[in-house]
mmCIF file of C-alpha atoms in Angstrom:
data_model
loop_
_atom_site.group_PDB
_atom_site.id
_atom_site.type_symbol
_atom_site.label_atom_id
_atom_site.label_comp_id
_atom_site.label_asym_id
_atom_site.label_seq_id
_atom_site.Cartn_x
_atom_site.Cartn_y
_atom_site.Cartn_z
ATOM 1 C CA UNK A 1 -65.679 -8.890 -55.895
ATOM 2 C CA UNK A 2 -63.478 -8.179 -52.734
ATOM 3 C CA UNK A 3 -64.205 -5.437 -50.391
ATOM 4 C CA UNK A 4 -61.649 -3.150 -51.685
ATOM 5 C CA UNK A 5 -63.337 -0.631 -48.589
ATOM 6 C CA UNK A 6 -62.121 -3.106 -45.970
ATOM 7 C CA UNK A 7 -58.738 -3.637 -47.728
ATOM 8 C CA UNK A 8 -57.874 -0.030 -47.554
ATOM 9 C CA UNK A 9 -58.079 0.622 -44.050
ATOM 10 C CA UNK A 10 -56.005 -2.047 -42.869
ATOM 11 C CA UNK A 11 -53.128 -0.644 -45.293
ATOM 12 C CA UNK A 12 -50.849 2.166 -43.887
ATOM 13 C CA UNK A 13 -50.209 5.381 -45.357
ATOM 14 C CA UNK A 14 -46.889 5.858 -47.431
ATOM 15 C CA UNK A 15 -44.709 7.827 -45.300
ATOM 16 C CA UNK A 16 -45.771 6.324 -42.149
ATOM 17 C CA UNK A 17 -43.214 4.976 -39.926
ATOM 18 C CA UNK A 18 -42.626 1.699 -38.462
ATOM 19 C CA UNK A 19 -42.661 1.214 -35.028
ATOM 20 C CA UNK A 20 -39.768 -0.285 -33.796
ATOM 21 C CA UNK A 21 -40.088 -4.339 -32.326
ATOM 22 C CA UNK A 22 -39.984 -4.946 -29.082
ATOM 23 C CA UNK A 23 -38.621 -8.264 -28.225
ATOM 24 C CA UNK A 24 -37.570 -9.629 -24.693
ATOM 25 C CA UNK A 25 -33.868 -10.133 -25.967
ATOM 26 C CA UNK A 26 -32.815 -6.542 -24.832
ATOM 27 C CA UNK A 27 -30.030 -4.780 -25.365
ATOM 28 C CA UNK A 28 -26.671 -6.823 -27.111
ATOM 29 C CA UNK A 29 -24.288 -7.682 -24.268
ATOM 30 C CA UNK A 30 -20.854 -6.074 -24.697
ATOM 31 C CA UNK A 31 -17.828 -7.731 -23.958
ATOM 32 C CA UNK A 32 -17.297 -9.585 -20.696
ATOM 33 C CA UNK A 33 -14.623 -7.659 -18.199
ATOM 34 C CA UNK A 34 -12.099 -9.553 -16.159
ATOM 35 C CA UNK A 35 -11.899 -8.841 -12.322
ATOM 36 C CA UNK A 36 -8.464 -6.928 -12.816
ATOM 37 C CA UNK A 37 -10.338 -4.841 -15.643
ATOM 38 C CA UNK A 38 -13.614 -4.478 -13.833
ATOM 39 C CA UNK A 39 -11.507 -3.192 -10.485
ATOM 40 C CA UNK A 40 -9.791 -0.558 -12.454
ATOM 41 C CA UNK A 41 -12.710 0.587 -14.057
ATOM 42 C CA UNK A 42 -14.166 1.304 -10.180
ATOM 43 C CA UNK A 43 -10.769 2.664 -9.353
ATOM 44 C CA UNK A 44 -11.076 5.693 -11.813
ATOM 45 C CA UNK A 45 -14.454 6.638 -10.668
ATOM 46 C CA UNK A 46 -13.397 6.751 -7.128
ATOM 47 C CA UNK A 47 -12.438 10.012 -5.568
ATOM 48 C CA UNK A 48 -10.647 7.775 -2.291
ATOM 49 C CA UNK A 49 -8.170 6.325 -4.585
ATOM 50 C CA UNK A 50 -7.733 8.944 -7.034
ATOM 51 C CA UNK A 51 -6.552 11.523 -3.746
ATOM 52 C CA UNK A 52 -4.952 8.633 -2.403
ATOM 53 C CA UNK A 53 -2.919 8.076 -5.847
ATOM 54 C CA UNK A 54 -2.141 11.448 -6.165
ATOM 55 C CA UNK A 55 -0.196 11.609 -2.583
ATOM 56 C CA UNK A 56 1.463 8.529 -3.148
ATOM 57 C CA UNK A 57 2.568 9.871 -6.336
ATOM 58 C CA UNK A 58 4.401 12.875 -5.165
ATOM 59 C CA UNK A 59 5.531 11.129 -2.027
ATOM 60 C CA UNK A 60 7.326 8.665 -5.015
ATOM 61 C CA UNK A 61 8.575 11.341 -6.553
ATOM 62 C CA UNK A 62 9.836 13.298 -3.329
ATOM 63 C CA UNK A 63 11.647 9.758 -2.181
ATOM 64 C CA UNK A 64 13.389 9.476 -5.635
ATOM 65 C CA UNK A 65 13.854 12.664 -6.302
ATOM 66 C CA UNK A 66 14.332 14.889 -3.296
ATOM 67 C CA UNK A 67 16.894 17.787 -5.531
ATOM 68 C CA UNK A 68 13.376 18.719 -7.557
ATOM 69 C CA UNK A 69 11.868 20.003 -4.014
ATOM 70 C CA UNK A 70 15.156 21.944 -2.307
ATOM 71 C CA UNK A 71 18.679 22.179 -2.837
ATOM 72 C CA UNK A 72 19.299 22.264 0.950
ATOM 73 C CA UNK A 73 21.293 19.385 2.674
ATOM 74 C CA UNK A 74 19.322 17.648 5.635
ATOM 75 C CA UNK A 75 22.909 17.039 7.336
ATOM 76 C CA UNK A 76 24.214 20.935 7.196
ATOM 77 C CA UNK A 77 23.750 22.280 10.758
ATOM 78 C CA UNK A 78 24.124 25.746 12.010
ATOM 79 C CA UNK A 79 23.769 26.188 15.344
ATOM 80 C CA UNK A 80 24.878 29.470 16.064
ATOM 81 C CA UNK A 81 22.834 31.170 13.267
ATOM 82 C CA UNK A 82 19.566 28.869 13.234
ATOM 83 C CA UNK A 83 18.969 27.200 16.574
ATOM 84 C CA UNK A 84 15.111 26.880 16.502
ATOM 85 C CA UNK A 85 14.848 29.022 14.306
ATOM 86 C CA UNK A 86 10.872 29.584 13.671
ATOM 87 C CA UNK A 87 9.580 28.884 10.615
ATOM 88 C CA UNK A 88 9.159 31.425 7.656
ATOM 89 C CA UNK A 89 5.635 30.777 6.229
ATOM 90 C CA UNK A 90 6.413 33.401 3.647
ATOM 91 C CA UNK A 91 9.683 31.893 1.666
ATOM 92 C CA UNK A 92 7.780 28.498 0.304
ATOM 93 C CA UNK A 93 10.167 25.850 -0.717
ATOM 94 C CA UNK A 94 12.819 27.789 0.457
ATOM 95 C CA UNK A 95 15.072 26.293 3.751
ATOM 96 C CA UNK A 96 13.784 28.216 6.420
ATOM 97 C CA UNK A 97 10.260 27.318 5.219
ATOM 98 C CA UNK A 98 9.346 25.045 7.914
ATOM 99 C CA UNK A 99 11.943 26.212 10.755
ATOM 100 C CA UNK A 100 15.450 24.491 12.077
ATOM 101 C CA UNK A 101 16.021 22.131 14.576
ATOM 102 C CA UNK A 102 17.947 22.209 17.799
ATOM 103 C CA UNK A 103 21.036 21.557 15.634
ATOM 104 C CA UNK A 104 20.294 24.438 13.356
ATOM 105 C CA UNK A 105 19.219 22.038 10.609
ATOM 106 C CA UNK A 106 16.633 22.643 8.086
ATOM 107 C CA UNK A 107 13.094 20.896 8.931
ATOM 108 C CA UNK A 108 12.101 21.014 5.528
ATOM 109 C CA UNK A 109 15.137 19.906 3.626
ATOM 110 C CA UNK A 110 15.104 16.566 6.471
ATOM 111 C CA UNK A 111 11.314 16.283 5.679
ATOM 112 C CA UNK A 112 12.014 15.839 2.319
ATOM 113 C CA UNK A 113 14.982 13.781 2.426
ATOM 114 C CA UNK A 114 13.122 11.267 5.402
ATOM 115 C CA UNK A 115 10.439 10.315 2.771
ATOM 116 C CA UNK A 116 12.986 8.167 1.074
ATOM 117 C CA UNK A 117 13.713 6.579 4.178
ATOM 118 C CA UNK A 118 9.964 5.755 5.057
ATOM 119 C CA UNK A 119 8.592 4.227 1.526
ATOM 120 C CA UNK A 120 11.694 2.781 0.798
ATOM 121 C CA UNK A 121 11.251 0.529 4.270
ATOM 122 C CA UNK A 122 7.597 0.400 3.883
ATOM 123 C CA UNK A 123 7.183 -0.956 0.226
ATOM 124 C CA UNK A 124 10.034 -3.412 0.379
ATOM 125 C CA UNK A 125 8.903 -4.950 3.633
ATOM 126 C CA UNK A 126 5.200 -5.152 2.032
ATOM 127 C CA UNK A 127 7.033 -6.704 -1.168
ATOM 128 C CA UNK A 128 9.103 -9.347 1.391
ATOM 129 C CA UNK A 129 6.048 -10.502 3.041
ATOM 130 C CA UNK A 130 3.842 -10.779 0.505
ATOM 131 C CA UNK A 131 6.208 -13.159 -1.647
ATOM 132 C CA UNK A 132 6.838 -15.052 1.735
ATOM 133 C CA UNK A 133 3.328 -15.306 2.797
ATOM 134 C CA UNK A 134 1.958 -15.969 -0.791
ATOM 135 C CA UNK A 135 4.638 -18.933 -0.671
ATOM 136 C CA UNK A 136 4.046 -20.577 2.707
ATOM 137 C CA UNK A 137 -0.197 -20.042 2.446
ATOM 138 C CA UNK A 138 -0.163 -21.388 -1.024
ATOM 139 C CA UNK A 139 1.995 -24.229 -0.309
ATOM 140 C CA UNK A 140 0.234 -24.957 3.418
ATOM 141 C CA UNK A 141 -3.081 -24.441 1.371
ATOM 142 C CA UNK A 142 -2.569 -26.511 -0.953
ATOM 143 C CA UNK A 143 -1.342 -29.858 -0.101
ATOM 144 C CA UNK A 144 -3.064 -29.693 3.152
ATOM 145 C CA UNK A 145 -2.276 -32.564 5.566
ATOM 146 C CA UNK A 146 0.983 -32.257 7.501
ATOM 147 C CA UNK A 147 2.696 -30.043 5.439
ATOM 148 C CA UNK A 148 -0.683 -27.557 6.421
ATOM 149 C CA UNK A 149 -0.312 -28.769 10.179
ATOM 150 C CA UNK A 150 3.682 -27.687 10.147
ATOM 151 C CA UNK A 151 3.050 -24.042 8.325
ATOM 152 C CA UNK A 152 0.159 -23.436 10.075
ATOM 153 C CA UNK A 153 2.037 -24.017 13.654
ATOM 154 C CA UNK A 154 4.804 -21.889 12.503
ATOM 155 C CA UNK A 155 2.499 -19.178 11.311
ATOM 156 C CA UNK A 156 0.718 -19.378 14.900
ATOM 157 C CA UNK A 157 3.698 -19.401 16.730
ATOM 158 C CA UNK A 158 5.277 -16.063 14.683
ATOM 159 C CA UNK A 159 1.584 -14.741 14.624
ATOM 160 C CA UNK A 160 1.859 -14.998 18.524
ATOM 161 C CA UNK A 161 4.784 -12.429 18.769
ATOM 162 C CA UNK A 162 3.618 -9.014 18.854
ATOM 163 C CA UNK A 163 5.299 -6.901 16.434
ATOM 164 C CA UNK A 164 6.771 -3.671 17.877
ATOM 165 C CA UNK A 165 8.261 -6.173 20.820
ATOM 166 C CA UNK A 166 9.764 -8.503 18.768
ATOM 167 C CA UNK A 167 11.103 -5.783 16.295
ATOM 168 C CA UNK A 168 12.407 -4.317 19.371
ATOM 169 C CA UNK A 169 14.644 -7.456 20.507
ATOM 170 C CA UNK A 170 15.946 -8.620 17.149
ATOM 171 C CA UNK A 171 17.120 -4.861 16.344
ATOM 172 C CA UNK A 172 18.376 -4.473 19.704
ATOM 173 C CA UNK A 173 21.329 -7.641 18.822
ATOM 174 C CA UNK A 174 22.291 -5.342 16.254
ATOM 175 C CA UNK A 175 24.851 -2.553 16.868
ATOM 176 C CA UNK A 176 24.521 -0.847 13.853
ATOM 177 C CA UNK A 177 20.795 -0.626 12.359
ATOM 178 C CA UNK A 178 20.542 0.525 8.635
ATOM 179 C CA UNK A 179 17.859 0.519 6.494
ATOM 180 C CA UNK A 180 18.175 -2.967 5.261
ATOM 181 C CA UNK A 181 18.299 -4.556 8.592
ATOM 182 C CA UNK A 182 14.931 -2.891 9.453
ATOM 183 C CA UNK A 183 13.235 -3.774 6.780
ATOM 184 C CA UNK A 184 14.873 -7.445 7.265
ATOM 185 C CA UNK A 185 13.857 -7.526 10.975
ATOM 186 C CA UNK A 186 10.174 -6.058 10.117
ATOM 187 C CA UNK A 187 10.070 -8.904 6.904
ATOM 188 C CA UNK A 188 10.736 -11.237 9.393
ATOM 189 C CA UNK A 189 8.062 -10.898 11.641
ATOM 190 C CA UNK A 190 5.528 -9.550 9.357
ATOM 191 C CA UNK A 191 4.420 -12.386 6.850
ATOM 192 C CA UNK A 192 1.977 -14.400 8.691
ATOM 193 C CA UNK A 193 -1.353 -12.072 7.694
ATOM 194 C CA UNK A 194 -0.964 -12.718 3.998
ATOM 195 C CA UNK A 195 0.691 -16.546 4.737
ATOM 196 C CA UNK A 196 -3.454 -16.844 6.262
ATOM 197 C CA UNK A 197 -5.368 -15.230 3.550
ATOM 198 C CA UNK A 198 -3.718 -17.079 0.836
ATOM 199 C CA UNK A 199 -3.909 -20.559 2.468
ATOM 200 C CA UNK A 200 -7.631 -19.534 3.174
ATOM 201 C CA UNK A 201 -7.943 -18.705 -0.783
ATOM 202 C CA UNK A 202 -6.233 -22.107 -2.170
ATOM 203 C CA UNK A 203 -8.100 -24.244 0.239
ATOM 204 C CA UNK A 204 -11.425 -22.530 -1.218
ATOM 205 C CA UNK A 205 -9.715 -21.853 -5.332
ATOM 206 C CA UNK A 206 -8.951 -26.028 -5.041
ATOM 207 C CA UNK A 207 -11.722 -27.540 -5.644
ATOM 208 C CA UNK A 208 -13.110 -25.428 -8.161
ATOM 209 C CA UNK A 209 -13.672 -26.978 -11.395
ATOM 210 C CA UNK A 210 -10.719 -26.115 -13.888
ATOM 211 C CA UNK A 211 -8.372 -27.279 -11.119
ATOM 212 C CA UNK A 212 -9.712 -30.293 -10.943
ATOM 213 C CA UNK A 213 -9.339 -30.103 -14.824
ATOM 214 C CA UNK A 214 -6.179 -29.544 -14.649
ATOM 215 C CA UNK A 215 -5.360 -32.718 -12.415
ATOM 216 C CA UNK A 216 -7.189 -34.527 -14.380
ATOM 217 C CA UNK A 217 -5.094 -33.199 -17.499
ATOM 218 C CA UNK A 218 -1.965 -34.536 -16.209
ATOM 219 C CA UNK A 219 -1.165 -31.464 -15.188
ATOM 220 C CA UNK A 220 2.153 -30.601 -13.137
ATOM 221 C CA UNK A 221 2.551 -28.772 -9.813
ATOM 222 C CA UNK A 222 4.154 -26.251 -10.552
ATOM 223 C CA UNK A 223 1.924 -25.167 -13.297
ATOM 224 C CA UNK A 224 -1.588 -25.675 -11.353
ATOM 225 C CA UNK A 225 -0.287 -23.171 -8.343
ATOM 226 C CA UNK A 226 1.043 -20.736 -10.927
ATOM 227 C CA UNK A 227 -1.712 -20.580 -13.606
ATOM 228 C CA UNK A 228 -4.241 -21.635 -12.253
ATOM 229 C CA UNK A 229 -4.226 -21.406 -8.177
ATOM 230 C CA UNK A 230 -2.046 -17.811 -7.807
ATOM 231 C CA UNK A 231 -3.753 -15.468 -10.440
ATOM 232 C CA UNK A 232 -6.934 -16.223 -8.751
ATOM 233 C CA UNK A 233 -5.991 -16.201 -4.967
ATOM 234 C CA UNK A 234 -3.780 -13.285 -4.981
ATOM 235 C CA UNK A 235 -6.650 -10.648 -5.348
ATOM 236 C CA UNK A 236 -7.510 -10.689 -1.498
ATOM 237 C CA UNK A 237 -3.722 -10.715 -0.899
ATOM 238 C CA UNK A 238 -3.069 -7.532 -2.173
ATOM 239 C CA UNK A 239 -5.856 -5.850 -0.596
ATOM 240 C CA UNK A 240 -3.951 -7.122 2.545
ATOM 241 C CA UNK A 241 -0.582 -6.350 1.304
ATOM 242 C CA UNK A 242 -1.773 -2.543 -0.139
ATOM 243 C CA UNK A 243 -3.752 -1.640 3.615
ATOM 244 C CA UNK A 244 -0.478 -3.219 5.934
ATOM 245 C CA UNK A 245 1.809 -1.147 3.582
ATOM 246 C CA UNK A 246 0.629 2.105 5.835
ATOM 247 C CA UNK A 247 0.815 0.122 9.147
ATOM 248 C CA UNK A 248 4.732 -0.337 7.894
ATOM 249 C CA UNK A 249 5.824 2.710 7.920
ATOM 250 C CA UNK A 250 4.391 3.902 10.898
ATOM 251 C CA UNK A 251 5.917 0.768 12.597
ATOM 252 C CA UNK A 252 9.531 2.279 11.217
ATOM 253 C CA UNK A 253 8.543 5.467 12.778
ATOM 254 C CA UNK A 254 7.558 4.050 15.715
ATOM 255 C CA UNK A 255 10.421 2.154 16.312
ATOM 256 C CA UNK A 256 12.854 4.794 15.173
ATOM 257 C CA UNK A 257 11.242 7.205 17.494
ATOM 258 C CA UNK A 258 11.853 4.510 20.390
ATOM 259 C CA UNK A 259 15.780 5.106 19.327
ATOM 260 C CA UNK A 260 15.555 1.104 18.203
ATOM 261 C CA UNK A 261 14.708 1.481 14.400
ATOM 262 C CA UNK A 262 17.102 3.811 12.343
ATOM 263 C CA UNK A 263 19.784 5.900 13.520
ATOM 264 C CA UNK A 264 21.660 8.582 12.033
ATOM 265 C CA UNK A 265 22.962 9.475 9.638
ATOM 266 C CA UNK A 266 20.237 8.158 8.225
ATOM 267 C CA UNK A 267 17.245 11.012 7.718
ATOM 268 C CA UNK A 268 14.187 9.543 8.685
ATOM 269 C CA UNK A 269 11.047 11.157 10.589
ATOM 270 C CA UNK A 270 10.777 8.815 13.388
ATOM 271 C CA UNK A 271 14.486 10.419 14.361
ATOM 272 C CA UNK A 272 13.354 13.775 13.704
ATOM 273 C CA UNK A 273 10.466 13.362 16.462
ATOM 274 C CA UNK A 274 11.965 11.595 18.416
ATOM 275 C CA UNK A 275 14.519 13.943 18.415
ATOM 276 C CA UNK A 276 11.806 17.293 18.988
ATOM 277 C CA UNK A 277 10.352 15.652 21.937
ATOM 278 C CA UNK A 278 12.171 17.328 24.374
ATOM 279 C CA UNK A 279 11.563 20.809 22.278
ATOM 280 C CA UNK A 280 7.661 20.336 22.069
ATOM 281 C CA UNK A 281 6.984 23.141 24.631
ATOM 282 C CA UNK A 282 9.246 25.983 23.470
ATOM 283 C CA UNK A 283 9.032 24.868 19.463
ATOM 284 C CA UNK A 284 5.786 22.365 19.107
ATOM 285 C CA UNK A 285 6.335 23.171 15.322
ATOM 286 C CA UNK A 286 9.747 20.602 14.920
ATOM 287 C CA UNK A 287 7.522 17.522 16.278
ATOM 288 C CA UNK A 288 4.743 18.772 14.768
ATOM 289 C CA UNK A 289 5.200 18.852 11.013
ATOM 290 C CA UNK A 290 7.737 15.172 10.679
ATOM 291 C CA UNK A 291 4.598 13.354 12.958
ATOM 292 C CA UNK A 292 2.351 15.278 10.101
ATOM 293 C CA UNK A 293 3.906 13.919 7.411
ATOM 294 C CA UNK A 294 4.099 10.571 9.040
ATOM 295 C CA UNK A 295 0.181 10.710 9.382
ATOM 296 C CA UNK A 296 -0.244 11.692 5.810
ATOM 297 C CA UNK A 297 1.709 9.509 4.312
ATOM 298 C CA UNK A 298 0.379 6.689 6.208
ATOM 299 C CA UNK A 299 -3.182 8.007 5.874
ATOM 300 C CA UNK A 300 -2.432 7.582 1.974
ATOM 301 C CA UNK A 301 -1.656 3.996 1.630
ATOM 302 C CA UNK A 302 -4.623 3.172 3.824
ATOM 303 C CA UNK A 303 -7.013 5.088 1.892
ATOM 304 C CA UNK A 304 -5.289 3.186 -1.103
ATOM 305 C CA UNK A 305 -5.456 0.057 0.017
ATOM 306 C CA UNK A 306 -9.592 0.336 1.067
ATOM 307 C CA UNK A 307 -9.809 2.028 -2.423
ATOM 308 C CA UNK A 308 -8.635 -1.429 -3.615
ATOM 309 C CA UNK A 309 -10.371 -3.766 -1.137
ATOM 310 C CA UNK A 310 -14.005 -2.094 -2.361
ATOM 311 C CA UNK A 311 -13.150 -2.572 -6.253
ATOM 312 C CA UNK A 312 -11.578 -6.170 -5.927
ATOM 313 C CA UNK A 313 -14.446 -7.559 -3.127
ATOM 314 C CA UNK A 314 -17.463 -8.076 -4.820
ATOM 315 C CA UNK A 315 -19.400 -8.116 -1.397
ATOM 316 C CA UNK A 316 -18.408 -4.381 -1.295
ATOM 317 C CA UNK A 317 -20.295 -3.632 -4.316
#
C-alpha cells in the first residue's frame, strides 16, 4: 500500500492561495512612442515650457487682439494734458496705467499695440529662414559634390556678414522701412544656421538603411528628401529655428532703436525706447517698461525653444 502519510503533506490545503510565477519576461511592453509623441509627452511635464507657453500665448493673443486689453489708441497724443505724465499704478488696464510719453501718448496702449509689431517680424523671419535653410542644407546635404562645394561657399560667405551690420546697410538703401522689408532684409541674412544643421543631418540621415532602401526601390528624388530625408532631419532644425526666434525680435528692436529698423507710424518697442532715451533721467519709467517687455518676450521664446531642444535631443535626457 502507498504511504498515504507522505502523500498528504505534499498536498496543499483548500483555500490556500497560489503564489503568483515569476518569470524573467517582465512586465508586457506597451506601445512604442514616436520621437514627436515621446517629446510632447516631456513637454507637459516641464514647468520651462509650460511658463514659457503660457507667455507666448497671451503675447499671441495681445498681437492679434490688442481691443481685448484697452480701448486706447497708441497714436492719440496729448501733450498739453499728459506730457510725462507718471504712471497710475492704481487704474490697471486703464490708459494712464503705465504713464505717457513725451508726446502725451499712452505707454500702455503703445505696449500693447508694439507686440504685434515684434512677433509678427519675429515668427515670419524664423518661418523664411527655416524653409530657406531647410532647402539649401537639404539639397547641399544631399547630393554632396559640387553642388555641396557651391552652397556651402555661399553659406560661408553670408555666414561671414555679421547681422546687425549688414541689416544696417541693406535697410539703410531703403527710404521707407515697413514691416515687410524688415523682416525681408533680416530673412535675407538670417538662413545660414539652419542651411548648416540640416546639411549636417542629411549627410548623417543618408546612409541610413531605409534610404538606401529606398534607392534601391527605384525610388524618386523628390520622394526620398520628403518622406524619408525631411521628417527625420528637421527635429534639430526646429530646436534651432524655436531658440533664434527670440534672438529675432530683439534684433528688430535693436535695429529699430538704432532709428534703422521700423519707423513710425508703425508702433513698435524698439521706437518707443529709442524714443525715451533722452527722458531716462527725469522719467526712467517710459524706457523702462517697452525694454521690459522686450526682455520678456524674448526671454519666452528662448525658454521655449531649450524646452524643445531637451525633449527632442536624446543626449539631454
Amino acid at each position: 500500500m502507498p504511504d498515504t502519510t507522505a502523500l498528504k503533506s505534499t498536498e496543499a490545503p483548500a483555500n490556500a492561495v497560489e503564489a503568483p510565477e515569476v518569470t524573467d519576461a517582465g512586465p508586457a511592453p506597451g506601445k512604442p512612442r514616436s520621437l514627436w509623441s515621446d517629446a510632447w509627452h516631456d513637454l507637459r511635464r516641464n514647468p520651462l515650457f509650460v511658463v514659457s507657453m503660457v507667455l507666448i500665448l497671451l503675447l499671441a493673443v495681445m498681437s492679434i487682439f490688442p481691443g481685448l486689453f484697452t480701448s486706447a489708441s497708441p497714436r492719440d497724443a496729448n501733450l498739453a494734458e499728459h506730457y510725462l505724465q507718471h504712471p497710475n499704478w492704481g487704474h490697471f488696464f486703464a490708459p494712464d496705467w503705465f504713464g505717457y510719453d513725451a508726446q502725451g501718448r499712452s505707454i500702455y496702449a503703445r505696449v500693447i499695440y508694439g507686440t504685434r509689431a515684434s512677433i509678427t517680424v519675429g515668427v515670419v523671419v524664423t518661418l523664411a529662414v527655416t524653409v530657406a535653410g531647410l532647402v539649401i542644407g537639404m539639397i547641399a546635404g544631399y547630393f554632396g559634390g559640387w553642388v555641396d562645394t557651391i552652397l556651402s561657399r555661399i553659406t560661408d560667405v553670408f555666414f561671414g556678414v555679421p547681422f546687425i551690420v549688414g541689416a544696417m546697410v541693406i535697410l539703410t538703401s531703403f527710404e521707407q522701412r515697413s514691416v515687410m522689408v524688415v523682416i525681408l532684409s533680416m530673412a535675407f541674412l538670417g538662413w545660414t544656421s539652419i542651411a548648416r544643421v540640416a546639411r549636417g543631418s542629411v549627410i548623417t540621415i543618408k546612409q541610413a538603411d531605409y534610404v538606401v532602401a529606398a534607392k534601391a526601390l527605384g525610388a524618386s528624388t523628390t520622394r526620398i528628401l520628403t518622406r524619408h530625408i525631411l521628417p527625420n532631419a528637421i527635429a534639430p532644425v526646429i530646436v534651432v529655428a524655436t531658440i533664434a526666434l527670440g534672438g529675432y525680435i530683439a534684433a528688430e528692436a535693436t535695429l529699430s532703436f538704432l532709428g534703422i529698423g521700423l519707423a513710425e507710424p508703425t508702433v513698435s518697442w524698439g521706437i518707443d525706447v529709442s524714443s525715451a532715451k533722452d527722458q531716462v533721467r527725469n522719467a526712467p519709467y517710459v524706457l523702462i517698461i517697452p525694454s521690459v517687455m522686450v526682455s520678456v518676450t524674448v526671454l519666452s521664446f528662448l525658454m521655449f525653444g531649450d524646452a524643445v531642444r531637451n525633449a527632442l535631443d536624446p543626449k539631454m535626457r
